[in-house]
mmCIF file of C-alpha atoms and ligand atoms in Angstrom:
data_model
loop_
_atom_site.group_PDB
_atom_site.id
_atom_site.type_symbol
_atom_site.label_atom_id
_atom_site.label_comp_id
_atom_site.label_asym_id
_atom_site.label_seq_id
_atom_site.Cartn_x
_atom_site.Cartn_y
_atom_site.Cartn_z
ATOM 1 C CA MET A 55 -102.690 -39.430 31.712
ATOM 2 C CA ALA A 56 -102.219 -35.813 31.452
ATOM 3 C CA GLU A 57 -100.323 -35.175 28.099
ATOM 4 C CA PRO A 58 -96.290 -34.221 29.030
ATOM 5 C CA THR A 59 -95.811 -30.245 28.272
ATOM 6 C CA GLN A 60 -93.065 -28.371 27.799
ATOM 7 C CA ARG A 61 -92.552 -24.701 29.543
ATOM 8 C CA LEU A 62 -91.365 -22.689 26.542
ATOM 9 C CA PHE A 63 -90.169 -19.197 25.694
ATOM 10 C CA PHE A 64 -88.096 -17.574 22.668
ATOM 11 C CA ALA A 65 -85.674 -14.525 23.548
ATOM 12 C CA LEU A 66 -82.784 -13.298 22.736
ATOM 13 C CA TRP A 67 -79.467 -14.555 24.945
ATOM 14 C CA PRO A 68 -76.952 -12.492 25.724
ATOM 15 C CA SER A 69 -73.440 -13.550 25.585
ATOM 16 C CA ALA A 70 -71.585 -15.019 28.590
ATOM 17 C CA GLU A 71 -69.780 -11.827 27.753
ATOM 18 C CA LEU A 72 -72.559 -9.422 27.068
ATOM 19 C CA ARG A 73 -74.323 -10.919 30.275
ATOM 20 C CA ALA A 74 -71.396 -9.546 32.201
ATOM 21 C CA GLU A 75 -71.591 -6.063 30.685
ATOM 22 C CA LEU A 76 -75.656 -5.957 31.871
ATOM 23 C CA LEU A 77 -75.141 -6.985 35.203
ATOM 24 C CA GLN A 78 -72.319 -4.049 35.485
ATOM 25 C CA ALA A 79 -75.427 -1.927 34.442
ATOM 26 C CA VAL A 80 -78.096 -3.148 36.576
ATOM 27 C CA THR A 81 -75.716 -2.505 39.435
ATOM 28 C CA PRO A 82 -77.150 0.240 40.897
ATOM 29 C CA MET A 83 -80.611 -0.937 40.791
ATOM 30 C CA ARG A 84 -79.486 -4.735 42.136
ATOM 31 C CA ASP A 85 -78.209 -2.543 45.171
ATOM 32 C CA ALA A 86 -80.978 -0.315 46.271
ATOM 33 C CA ALA A 87 -83.831 -3.461 44.855
ATOM 34 C CA GLU A 88 -85.431 -4.585 48.011
ATOM 35 C CA GLY A 89 -86.718 -7.722 45.922
ATOM 36 C CA ARG A 90 -85.433 -11.124 45.230
ATOM 37 C CA LEU A 91 -82.299 -10.611 42.553
ATOM 38 C CA ILE A 92 -82.049 -12.541 39.328
ATOM 39 C CA PRO A 93 -79.003 -14.404 38.569
ATOM 40 C CA SER A 94 -77.544 -12.517 35.846
ATOM 41 C CA GLU A 95 -77.199 -16.177 34.038
ATOM 42 C CA ASN A 96 -80.435 -15.939 34.213
ATOM 43 C CA TYR A 97 -80.731 -12.379 31.889
ATOM 44 C CA HIS A 98 -82.634 -12.742 28.413
ATOM 45 C CA LEU A 99 -85.062 -10.617 26.266
ATOM 46 C CA THR A 100 -88.345 -12.497 25.986
ATOM 47 C CA LEU A 101 -90.045 -12.717 22.255
ATOM 48 C CA ALA A 102 -92.757 -14.687 23.322
ATOM 49 C CA PHE A 103 -94.107 -16.762 26.195
ATOM 50 C CA LEU A 104 -95.615 -20.187 24.480
ATOM 51 C CA ASP A 105 -95.925 -21.062 28.958
ATOM 52 C CA ARG A 106 -97.179 -25.414 28.488
ATOM 53 C CA VAL A 107 -95.783 -26.864 25.102
ATOM 54 C CA PRO A 108 -97.911 -30.210 24.557
ATOM 55 C CA GLU A 109 -94.138 -32.373 24.191
ATOM 56 C CA ARG A 110 -95.896 -33.888 20.840
ATOM 57 C CA LEU A 111 -95.715 -30.075 19.199
ATOM 58 C CA ILE A 112 -92.574 -28.941 19.741
ATOM 59 C CA SER A 113 -90.426 -30.504 16.634
ATOM 60 C CA ASP A 114 -93.912 -28.105 15.155
ATOM 61 C CA VAL A 115 -93.012 -25.423 17.021
ATOM 62 C CA VAL A 116 -88.866 -25.513 16.046
ATOM 63 C CA THR A 117 -89.756 -25.850 12.621
ATOM 64 C CA ALA A 118 -91.912 -22.998 12.489
ATOM 65 C CA ALA A 119 -89.131 -20.844 14.101
ATOM 66 C CA LYS A 120 -86.669 -22.125 11.406
ATOM 67 C CA SER A 121 -89.274 -20.857 9.022
ATOM 68 C CA VAL A 122 -88.883 -17.008 10.342
ATOM 69 C CA LEU A 123 -86.431 -14.648 8.216
ATOM 70 C CA PHE A 124 -85.283 -11.624 10.000
ATOM 71 C CA GLN A 125 -82.087 -9.144 9.930
ATOM 72 C CA PRO A 126 -80.130 -8.520 12.845
ATOM 73 C CA ILE A 127 -80.890 -6.529 15.602
ATOM 74 C CA ASP A 128 -79.183 -3.381 17.246
ATOM 75 C CA LEU A 129 -80.837 -2.402 20.616
ATOM 76 C CA ALA A 130 -79.053 -0.157 22.425
ATOM 77 C CA LEU A 131 -80.592 -0.755 26.657
ATOM 78 C CA ASP A 132 -81.101 2.416 28.581
ATOM 79 C CA CYS A 133 -83.754 2.980 30.519
ATOM 80 C CA TYR A 134 -84.914 0.955 33.910
ATOM 81 C CA GLY A 135 -88.428 0.076 34.551
ATOM 82 C CA VAL A 136 -90.728 -1.381 36.535
ATOM 83 C CA PHE A 137 -93.770 -4.162 35.576
ATOM 84 C CA GLU A 138 -96.054 -3.109 39.037
ATOM 85 C CA GLN A 139 -98.343 -6.649 37.785
ATOM 86 C CA PRO A 140 -96.091 -9.218 38.145
ATOM 87 C CA GLN A 141 -94.380 -6.651 40.111
ATOM 88 C CA VAL A 142 -90.485 -6.998 37.981
ATOM 89 C CA LEU A 143 -87.934 -4.520 37.761
ATOM 90 C CA TRP A 144 -86.515 -4.187 34.240
ATOM 91 C CA TYR A 145 -83.295 -2.959 32.331
ATOM 92 C CA GLY A 146 -84.663 -2.419 28.473
ATOM 93 C CA SER A 147 -84.827 0.055 25.781
ATOM 94 C CA LYS A 148 -86.587 3.378 24.907
ATOM 95 C CA GLU A 149 -87.637 2.504 21.204
ATOM 96 C CA LEU A 150 -88.946 -0.573 19.761
ATOM 97 C CA PRO A 151 -85.813 -1.394 16.752
ATOM 98 C CA VAL A 152 -87.691 -2.135 13.400
ATOM 99 C CA PRO A 153 -86.176 -5.637 13.265
ATOM 100 C CA LEU A 154 -86.991 -6.586 16.837
ATOM 101 C CA GLY A 155 -90.745 -5.343 16.263
ATOM 102 C CA ALA A 156 -90.715 -7.731 12.775
ATOM 103 C CA LEU A 157 -88.730 -10.301 14.294
ATOM 104 C CA VAL A 158 -91.374 -10.637 17.569
ATOM 105 C CA SER A 159 -94.268 -10.196 14.478
ATOM 106 C CA GLU A 160 -93.213 -12.762 12.291
ATOM 107 C CA LEU A 161 -92.456 -15.257 14.935
ATOM 108 C CA ARG A 162 -96.071 -14.793 16.659
ATOM 109 C CA GLU A 163 -97.568 -15.270 12.469
ATOM 110 C CA GLN A 164 -95.547 -18.649 12.149
ATOM 111 C CA LEU A 165 -96.634 -20.000 16.130
ATOM 112 C CA ALA A 166 -100.682 -19.118 15.786
ATOM 113 C CA PRO A 167 -101.457 -22.144 14.069
ATOM 114 C CA LEU A 168 -99.241 -24.318 16.424
ATOM 115 C CA VAL A 169 -99.978 -23.136 20.430
ATOM 116 C CA LYS A 170 -102.165 -20.203 21.714
ATOM 117 C CA LEU A 171 -99.753 -17.026 22.193
ATOM 118 C CA ARG A 172 -101.778 -14.324 24.867
ATOM 119 C CA PRO A 173 -103.236 -11.427 22.813
ATOM 120 C CA GLU A 174 -100.109 -9.275 21.572
ATOM 121 C CA ARG A 175 -99.429 -6.445 23.889
ATOM 122 C CA ILE A 176 -97.046 -3.452 23.940
ATOM 123 C CA PHE A 177 -94.101 -5.458 23.210
ATOM 124 C CA ARG A 178 -91.582 -3.471 25.612
ATOM 125 C CA PRO A 179 -88.200 -4.444 24.918
ATOM 126 C CA HIS A 180 -86.935 -5.483 28.575
ATOM 127 C CA VAL A 181 -84.605 -7.709 30.352
ATOM 128 C CA SER A 182 -85.835 -8.618 34.544
ATOM 129 C CA VAL A 183 -83.510 -7.889 36.629
ATOM 130 C CA VAL A 184 -85.331 -8.201 40.352
ATOM 131 C CA ARG A 185 -88.673 -9.817 41.268
ATOM 132 C CA LYS A 186 -91.220 -9.010 43.981
ATOM 133 C CA GLN A 187 -90.705 -5.130 43.794
ATOM 134 C CA SER A 188 -93.682 -2.974 42.351
ATOM 135 C CA GLN A 189 -91.515 0.378 42.873
ATOM 136 C CA LEU A 190 -89.055 1.392 40.821
ATOM 137 C CA PRO A 191 -86.065 2.920 43.009
ATOM 138 C CA ASN A 192 -85.228 6.276 42.939
ATOM 139 C CA LEU A 193 -81.835 6.642 40.821
ATOM 140 C CA GLU A 194 -79.974 7.972 38.500
ATOM 141 C CA PRO A 195 -80.512 6.889 34.675
ATOM 142 C CA PRO A 196 -78.496 3.849 33.496
ATOM 143 C CA ALA A 197 -75.504 3.898 31.816
ATOM 144 C CA LYS A 198 -76.351 2.604 28.202
ATOM 145 C CA LEU A 199 -75.217 -0.645 26.878
ATOM 146 C CA PHE A 200 -75.270 -2.238 22.968
ATOM 147 C CA TRP A 201 -76.619 -5.432 21.793
ATOM 148 C CA GLN A 202 -76.628 -7.075 19.476
ATOM 149 C CA ALA A 203 -78.120 -10.122 18.118
ATOM 150 C CA SER A 204 -78.130 -11.998 14.888
ATOM 151 C CA ASP A 205 -79.687 -15.144 16.632
ATOM 152 C CA PHE A 206 -83.091 -16.263 18.930
ATOM 153 C CA VAL A 207 -83.110 -19.059 21.469
ATOM 154 C CA LEU A 208 -85.649 -21.824 22.217
ATOM 155 C CA VAL A 209 -85.857 -21.889 25.977
ATOM 156 C CA HIS A 210 -87.426 -24.510 27.848
ATOM 157 C CA SER A 211 -88.215 -22.917 31.744
ATOM 158 C CA GLU A 212 -88.291 -24.978 34.957
ATOM 159 C CA TYR A 213 -88.728 -24.495 38.171
ATOM 160 C CA GLY A 214 -85.967 -24.820 40.593
ATOM 161 C CA PRO A 215 -85.753 -23.921 43.801
ATOM 162 C CA GLY A 216 -86.107 -20.460 44.223
ATOM 163 C CA ARG A 217 -85.593 -19.764 40.775
ATOM 164 C CA ALA A 218 -86.410 -20.756 36.979
ATOM 165 C CA ASN A 219 -83.675 -22.715 35.781
ATOM 166 C CA TYR A 220 -83.558 -22.083 31.711
ATOM 167 C CA THR A 221 -82.109 -24.506 29.208
ATOM 168 C CA VAL A 222 -81.887 -23.360 25.765
ATOM 169 C CA MET A 223 -83.107 -25.956 23.466
ATOM 170 C CA GLU A 224 -82.361 -24.533 20.086
ATOM 171 C CA ARG A 225 -80.422 -21.176 17.752
ATOM 172 C CA PHE A 226 -82.426 -19.992 14.970
ATOM 173 C CA SER A 227 -79.519 -17.229 12.960
ATOM 174 C CA ALA A 228 -80.806 -13.596 10.975
ATOM 175 C CA ALA A 229 -80.430 -13.930 7.008
ATOM 176 C CA SER A 230 -76.967 -12.804 6.549
ATOM 177 C CA VAL A 231 -76.700 -9.203 4.926
HETATM 178 P P1 LIG B 184 -90.634 -17.879 37.556
HETATM 179 O O1 LIG B 184 -92.149 -17.192 37.107
HETATM 180 O O2 LIG B 184 -89.762 -18.871 37.870
HETATM 181 O O3 LIG B 184 -90.300 -16.249 38.748
HETATM 182 P P2 LIG B 184 -89.782 -16.515 35.104
HETATM 183 O O4 LIG B 184 -91.124 -15.849 35.128
HETATM 184 O O5 LIG B 184 -88.061 -15.774 34.591
HETATM 185 O O6 LIG B 184 -89.379 -17.303 36.217
HETATM 186 P P3 LIG B 184 -91.245 -18.043 33.342
HETATM 187 O O7 LIG B 184 -92.897 -17.907 33.558
HETATM 188 O O8 LIG B 184 -90.495 -19.815 32.422
HETATM 189 O O9 LIG B 184 -90.150 -17.968 34.274
HETATM 190 O O10 LIG B 184 -90.880 -17.229 32.467
HETATM 191 C C1 LIG B 184 -90.409 -17.032 31.137
HETATM 192 C C2 LIG B 184 -90.310 -15.718 30.196
HETATM 193 O O11 LIG B 184 -91.730 -15.267 29.922
HETATM 194 C C3 LIG B 184 -89.823 -14.989 31.476
HETATM 195 O O12 LIG B 184 -89.332 -13.577 30.507
HETATM 196 C C4 LIG B 184 -90.900 -14.002 31.568
HETATM 197 O O13 LIG B 184 -91.140 -12.589 32.171
HETATM 198 C C5 LIG B 184 -92.148 -14.667 30.388
HETATM 199 N N1 LIG B 184 -93.466 -14.662 30.812
HETATM 200 C C6 LIG B 184 -93.972 -15.256 31.899
HETATM 201 N N2 LIG B 184 -95.327 -15.020 31.502
HETATM 202 C C7 LIG B 184 -95.340 -14.605 30.677
HETATM 203 C C8 LIG B 184 -96.947 -13.861 30.129
HETATM 204 N N3 LIG B 184 -97.926 -14.214 30.824
HETATM 205 N N4 LIG B 184 -96.983 -12.788 29.268
HETATM 206 C C9 LIG B 184 -95.002 -12.889 28.572
HETATM 207 N N5 LIG B 184 -94.831 -12.858 28.827
HETATM 208 C C10 LIG B 184 -94.661 -14.453 30.028
HETATM 209 MG MG1 LIG B 185 -92.778 -15.997 35.480
#
């Protein structure tokens, strides 16, 4: 029998308040889009996508993430963009803050012995907002939004009818400064 697995990813997870601000900031894009709107309760910023992880490895994955030392992250979301494959419109950041780049690298390094990660591409901080759309609507630049993240999360992703369902499994806090 196939070994049980869970589809997992690490992410920055907005507070309820920030989620509402995000929704407001991306409303022009949502209004102009023709694709499938991602519900705001699913908004997140992916740090590392693990895909299917055998259940027996999950406690080791959590231990590895706990060993990641990182500083709180200040992120300015200030641009819209599109990934033509996999057809996603996003709201993201032109710049990669040093502490965020360091967190992603350190997380990948700690996870490498446990799970197979895709080869590193350029890391683009972004929050996916619309799916099934490969063209950026012609819009004014978005409102700028500041995100202060002092933790990251491990998320379990399941396919629900027409949308992904995410469950936060664990939280990992930044070093206090
Ligand atoms: P759905 O696939 O149902 O449309 P989703 O893409 O949000 O929903 P997942 O496929 O579980 O859900 O992906 C979780 C997160 O990981 C998303 O932010 C997604 O963009 C990202 N992700 C998925 N596949 C990859 C990949 N191959 N490389 C990098 N990030 C990925
Ligand atoms: Mg997906």
